[in-house]
Amino acid sequence: MKSIALALAALSASAPAMAGVYVNAESNASYIGNNYTSRTTDLHVGYEGDVGSLGYYIQGGPAFTAADGADGSTDFSGKLGGSVAASEKLGVYGEISFKTDETADNSYGTKIGAKYSF
């Protein structure tokens, strides 16, 4: 969490060339075979911008979870991500995410990838 706070402080201290507020709604469902197990819907407010060649975003808001056969829950989730052009055709990106949970441990995730355009 400290590294996330430091990254946010560094990004907010810089003057981005282009930035803006946005709203993001995302719904993710899970299945085992054709059996539905759960769905989480995030309703996030975010901020994105650029600092030099680095593109970044931060977003957060409620996460509504509905598991099969169980009462739904509302928690808080968020994401911090960025991307950079390694070359004209190759981009590299990453994301750190989290979701709180009142009845279990909080969950965290990471994503890293590369995109090559022809």
Short mmCIF file of C-alpha atoms in Angstrom, two decimals:
data_model
loop_
_atom_site.label_atom_id
_atom_site.label_comp_id
_atom_site.label_asym_id
_atom_site.label_seq_id
_atom_site.Cartn_x
_atom_site.Cartn_y
_atom_site.Cartn_z
CA MET A 1 0.00 0.00 0.00
CA LYS A 2 2.90 2.36 0.69
CA SER A 3 4.27 1.86 -2.84
CA ILE A 4 0.82 2.65 -4.27
CA ALA A 5 0.66 5.86 -2.22
CA LEU A 6 4.16 6.84 -3.38
CA ALA A 7 3.25 6.19 -7.01
CA LEU A 8 0.10 8.29 -6.66
CA ALA A 9 2.02 11.11 -5.01
CA ALA A 10 4.62 11.08 -7.79
CA LEU A 11 1.93 11.13 -10.47
CA SER A 12 -0.07 13.90 -8.82
CA ALA A 13 3.05 16.03 -8.29
CA SER A 14 3.74 16.02 -12.04
CA ALA A 15 1.83 18.30 -14.37
CA PRO A 16 0.15 16.01 -16.90
CA ALA A 17 -0.13 17.18 -20.51
CA MET A 18 -3.56 15.58 -20.88
CA ALA A 19 -5.79 14.37 -18.06
CA GLY A 20 -9.40 13.79 -17.24
CA VAL A 21 -12.06 12.30 -15.02
CA TYR A 22 -14.10 9.35 -16.26
CA VAL A 23 -16.69 6.79 -15.12
CA ASN A 24 -16.14 3.07 -15.71
CA ALA A 25 -18.75 0.32 -15.22
CA GLU A 26 -17.46 -3.24 -15.54
CA SER A 27 -19.15 -6.56 -14.84
CA ASN A 28 -17.20 -9.84 -14.53
CA ALA A 29 -18.97 -13.20 -14.27
CA SER A 30 -17.37 -16.51 -13.28
CA TYR A 31 -18.38 -19.96 -14.49
CA ILE A 32 -17.13 -23.50 -13.97
CA GLY A 33 -18.10 -25.30 -17.14
CA ASN A 34 -21.56 -23.90 -17.83
CA ASN A 35 -22.35 -23.43 -14.10
CA TYR A 36 -22.56 -19.79 -12.98
CA THR A 37 -20.65 -19.19 -9.72
CA SER A 38 -20.55 -15.41 -9.19
CA ARG A 39 -20.59 -11.92 -10.70
CA THR A 40 -18.87 -8.73 -9.56
CA THR A 41 -19.92 -5.37 -10.97
CA ASP A 42 -17.61 -2.39 -10.38
CA LEU A 43 -18.89 1.19 -10.66
CA HIS A 44 -15.72 3.29 -10.63
CA VAL A 45 -14.86 6.94 -10.93
CA GLY A 46 -11.37 7.47 -12.25
CA TYR A 47 -8.72 9.89 -13.37
CA GLU A 48 -6.34 9.35 -16.28
CA GLY A 49 -3.54 11.30 -17.83
CA ASP A 50 -0.06 11.34 -19.28
CA VAL A 51 3.29 12.32 -17.85
CA GLY A 52 5.75 12.37 -20.72
CA SER A 53 5.49 8.98 -22.42
CA LEU A 54 3.78 7.37 -19.41
CA GLY A 55 0.00 6.98 -19.52
CA TYR A 56 -1.64 6.33 -16.15
CA TYR A 57 -5.02 5.90 -14.50
CA ILE A 58 -6.46 5.44 -11.03
CA GLN A 59 -10.05 4.45 -10.34
CA GLY A 60 -12.21 3.22 -7.49
CA GLY A 61 -15.73 2.77 -6.22
CA PRO A 62 -18.27 0.21 -5.07
CA ALA A 63 -18.04 -3.44 -6.09
CA PHE A 64 -21.33 -5.36 -6.04
CA THR A 65 -20.84 -9.13 -5.75
CA ALA A 66 -23.53 -11.76 -6.28
CA ALA A 67 -22.50 -15.37 -5.66
CA ASP A 68 -24.71 -18.24 -6.77
CA GLY A 69 -27.04 -19.21 -3.92
CA ALA A 70 -25.79 -16.53 -1.50
CA ASP A 71 -26.74 -13.00 -0.48
CA GLY A 72 -25.00 -10.26 -2.42
CA SER A 73 -22.43 -7.94 -0.89
CA THR A 74 -21.11 -4.45 -1.52
CA ASP A 75 -17.41 -3.77 -1.05
CA PHE A 76 -14.87 -1.25 -2.37
CA SER A 77 -12.51 -1.89 -5.26
CA GLY A 78 -9.89 0.06 -7.13
CA LYS A 79 -7.22 -0.07 -9.81
CA LEU A 80 -3.99 1.76 -10.56
CA GLY A 81 -2.42 1.24 -13.94
CA GLY A 82 -0.05 2.61 -16.49
CA SER A 83 1.36 2.11 -19.94
CA VAL A 84 4.42 3.22 -21.86
CA ALA A 85 5.42 2.96 -25.51
CA ALA A 86 8.61 0.88 -25.68
CA SER A 87 8.79 1.60 -29.43
CA GLU A 88 6.45 2.81 -32.18
CA LYS A 89 4.85 -0.64 -32.38
CA LEU A 90 5.35 -2.07 -28.88
CA GLY A 91 3.51 -0.92 -25.77
CA VAL A 92 3.97 -2.24 -22.23
CA TYR A 93 1.26 -1.95 -19.56
CA GLY A 94 0.57 -2.95 -15.98
CA GLU A 95 -2.16 -2.75 -13.35
CA ILE A 96 -2.56 -3.28 -9.60
CA SER A 97 -6.08 -3.91 -8.28
CA PHE A 98 -7.75 -4.59 -4.94
CA LYS A 99 -11.16 -5.39 -3.47
CA THR A 100 -12.17 -5.18 0.17
CA ASP A 101 -14.26 -7.89 1.79
CA GLU A 102 -16.17 -7.59 5.10
CA THR A 103 -16.28 -11.34 5.74
CA ALA A 104 -12.91 -12.53 4.35
CA ASP A 105 -9.44 -11.28 3.51
CA ASN A 106 -9.10 -8.43 1.01
CA SER A 107 -8.07 -9.54 -2.47
CA TYR A 108 -5.32 -8.08 -4.65
CA GLY A 109 -4.32 -8.60 -8.25
CA THR A 110 -1.66 -7.63 -10.72
CA LYS A 111 -1.57 -7.53 -14.49
CA ILE A 112 1.38 -6.95 -16.79
CA GLY A 113 1.48 -7.26 -20.54
CA ALA A 114 2.75 -6.10 -23.87
CA LYS A 115 0.89 -5.17 -27.04
CA TYR A 116 2.51 -5.26 -30.47
CA SER A 117 0.78 -3.46 -33.34
CA PHE A 118 1.46 -4.41 -36.97
#
